[in-house]
mmCIF file of C-alpha atoms in Angstrom:
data_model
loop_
_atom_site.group_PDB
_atom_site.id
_atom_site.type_symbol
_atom_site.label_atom_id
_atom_site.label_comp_id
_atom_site.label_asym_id
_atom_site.label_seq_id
_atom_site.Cartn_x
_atom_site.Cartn_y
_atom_site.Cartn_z
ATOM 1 C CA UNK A 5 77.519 -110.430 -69.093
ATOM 2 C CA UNK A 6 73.773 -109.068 -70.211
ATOM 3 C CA UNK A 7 72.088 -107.039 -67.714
ATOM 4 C CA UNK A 8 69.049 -107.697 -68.793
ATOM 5 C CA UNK A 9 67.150 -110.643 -66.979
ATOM 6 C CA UNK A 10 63.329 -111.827 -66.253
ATOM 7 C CA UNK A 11 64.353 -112.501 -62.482
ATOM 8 C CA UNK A 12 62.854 -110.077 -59.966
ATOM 9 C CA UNK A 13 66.004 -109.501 -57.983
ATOM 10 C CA UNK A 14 69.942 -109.716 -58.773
ATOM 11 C CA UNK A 15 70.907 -113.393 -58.389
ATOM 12 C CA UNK A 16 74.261 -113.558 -56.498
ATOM 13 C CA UNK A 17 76.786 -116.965 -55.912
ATOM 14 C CA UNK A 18 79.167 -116.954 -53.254
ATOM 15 C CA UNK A 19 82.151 -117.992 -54.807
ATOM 16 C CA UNK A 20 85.610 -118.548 -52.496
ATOM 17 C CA UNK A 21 88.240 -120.882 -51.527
ATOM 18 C CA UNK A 22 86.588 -120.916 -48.134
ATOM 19 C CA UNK A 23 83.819 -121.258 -46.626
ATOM 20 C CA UNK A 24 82.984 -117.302 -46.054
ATOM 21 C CA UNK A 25 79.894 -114.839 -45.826
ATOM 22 C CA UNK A 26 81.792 -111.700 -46.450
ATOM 23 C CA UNK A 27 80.137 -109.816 -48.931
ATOM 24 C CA UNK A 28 83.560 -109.461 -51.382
ATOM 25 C CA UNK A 29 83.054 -113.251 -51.897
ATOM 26 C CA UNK A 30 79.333 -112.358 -53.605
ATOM 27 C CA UNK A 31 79.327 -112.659 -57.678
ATOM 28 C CA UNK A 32 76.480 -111.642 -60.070
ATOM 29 C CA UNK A 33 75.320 -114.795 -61.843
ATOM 30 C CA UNK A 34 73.579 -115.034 -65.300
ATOM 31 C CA UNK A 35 70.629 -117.516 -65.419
ATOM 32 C CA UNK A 36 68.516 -118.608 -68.373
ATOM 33 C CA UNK A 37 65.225 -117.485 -68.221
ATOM 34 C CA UNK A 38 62.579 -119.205 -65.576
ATOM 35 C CA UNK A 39 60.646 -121.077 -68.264
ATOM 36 C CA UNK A 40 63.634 -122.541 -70.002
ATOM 37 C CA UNK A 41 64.810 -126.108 -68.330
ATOM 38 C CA UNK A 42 68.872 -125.426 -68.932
ATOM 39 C CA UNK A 43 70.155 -125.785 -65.273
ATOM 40 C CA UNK A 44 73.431 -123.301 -66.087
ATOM 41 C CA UNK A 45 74.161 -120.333 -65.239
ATOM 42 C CA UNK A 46 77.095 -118.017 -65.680
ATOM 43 C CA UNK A 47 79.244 -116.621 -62.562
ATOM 44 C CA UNK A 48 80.495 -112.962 -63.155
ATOM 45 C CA UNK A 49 84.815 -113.572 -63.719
ATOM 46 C CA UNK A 50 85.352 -109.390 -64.020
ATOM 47 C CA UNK A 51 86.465 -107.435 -61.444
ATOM 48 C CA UNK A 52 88.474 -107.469 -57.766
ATOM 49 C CA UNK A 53 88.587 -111.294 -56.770
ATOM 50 C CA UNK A 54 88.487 -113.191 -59.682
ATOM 51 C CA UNK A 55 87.324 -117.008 -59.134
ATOM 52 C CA UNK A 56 90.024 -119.147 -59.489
ATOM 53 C CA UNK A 57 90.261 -122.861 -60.348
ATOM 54 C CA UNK A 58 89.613 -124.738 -57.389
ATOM 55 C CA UNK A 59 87.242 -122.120 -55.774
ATOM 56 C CA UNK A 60 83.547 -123.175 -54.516
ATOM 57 C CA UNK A 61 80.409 -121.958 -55.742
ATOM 58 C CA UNK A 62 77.338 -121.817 -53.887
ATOM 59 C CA UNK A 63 74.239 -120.805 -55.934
ATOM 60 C CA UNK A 64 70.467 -121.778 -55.940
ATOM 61 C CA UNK A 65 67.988 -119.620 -58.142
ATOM 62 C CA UNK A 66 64.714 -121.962 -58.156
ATOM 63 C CA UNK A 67 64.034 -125.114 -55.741
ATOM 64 C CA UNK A 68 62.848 -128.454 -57.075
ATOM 65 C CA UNK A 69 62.075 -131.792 -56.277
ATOM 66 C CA UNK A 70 63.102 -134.780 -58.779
ATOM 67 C CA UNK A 71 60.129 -136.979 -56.958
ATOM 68 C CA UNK A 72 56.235 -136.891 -56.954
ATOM 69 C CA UNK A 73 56.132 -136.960 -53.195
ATOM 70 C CA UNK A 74 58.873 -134.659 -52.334
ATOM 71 C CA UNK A 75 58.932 -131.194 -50.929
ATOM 72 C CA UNK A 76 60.932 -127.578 -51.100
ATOM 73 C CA UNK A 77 60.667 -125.456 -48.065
ATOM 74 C CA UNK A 78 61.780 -122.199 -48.496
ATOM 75 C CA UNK A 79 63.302 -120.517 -45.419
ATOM 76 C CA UNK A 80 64.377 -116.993 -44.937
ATOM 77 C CA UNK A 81 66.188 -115.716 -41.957
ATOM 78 C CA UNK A 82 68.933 -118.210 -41.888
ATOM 79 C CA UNK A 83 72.238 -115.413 -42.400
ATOM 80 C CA UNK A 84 70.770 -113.673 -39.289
ATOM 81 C CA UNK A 85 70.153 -116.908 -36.957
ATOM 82 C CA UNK A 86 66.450 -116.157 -37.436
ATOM 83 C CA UNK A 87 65.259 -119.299 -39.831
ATOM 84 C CA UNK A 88 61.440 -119.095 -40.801
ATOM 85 C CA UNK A 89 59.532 -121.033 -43.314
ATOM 86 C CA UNK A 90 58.274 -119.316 -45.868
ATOM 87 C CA UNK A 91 56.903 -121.375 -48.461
ATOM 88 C CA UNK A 92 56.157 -125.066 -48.641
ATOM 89 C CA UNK A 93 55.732 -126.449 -51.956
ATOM 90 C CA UNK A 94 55.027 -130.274 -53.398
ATOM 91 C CA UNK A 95 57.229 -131.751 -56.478
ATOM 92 C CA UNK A 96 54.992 -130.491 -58.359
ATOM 93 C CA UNK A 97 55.728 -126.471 -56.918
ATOM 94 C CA UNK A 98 52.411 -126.178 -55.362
ATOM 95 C CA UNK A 99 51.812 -124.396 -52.420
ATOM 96 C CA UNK A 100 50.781 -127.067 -49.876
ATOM 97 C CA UNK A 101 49.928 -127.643 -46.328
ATOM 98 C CA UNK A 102 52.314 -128.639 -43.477
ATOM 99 C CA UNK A 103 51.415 -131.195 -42.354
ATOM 100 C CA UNK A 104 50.172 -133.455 -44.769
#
């Protein structure tokens, strides 16, 4: 896999046969760059714990909204019981106003 990429942070999936959120289960993930509109990325297969067919991914790297008048809420805090909202944004990924 390249190292180099125009994110500003290592994307990771969790990728098991379970559901888990043991840190053995995280795998670096390959993404295309943010302007390009290719939706695949590619999930590290080196190392201790190889994915194996069958095994779940769970992987987000950019919201979005597939309607005009929909909208992506990003919320930190959730692994520690802690949620907060961070960012609201409309389809269009403008920052708007809650509520409308």
């Amino acid at each position: 896999m390249s190292t180099a990429t125009a994110w500003p942070m290592p994307l990771k999936a969790i990728v098991s046969a379970e559901p888990t959120t043991v840190a053995s289960a995280l795998r670096s993930v390959e993404v295309p760059p943010p302007a390009a509109i290719d939706y695949y990325a590619m999930i590290d297969a080196s190392g201790a714990n190889v994915p194996r067919p069958g095994d779940s991914a769970v992987f987000g790297f950019r919201g979005q909204a597939f309607v005009t008048r929909a909208y992506v809420v990003g919320i930190s805090g959730v692994s520690k019981g802690a949620p907060q909202v961070e960012t609201i944004e409309n389809g269009f990924g403008e920052t708007a106003a809650w509520p409308v």
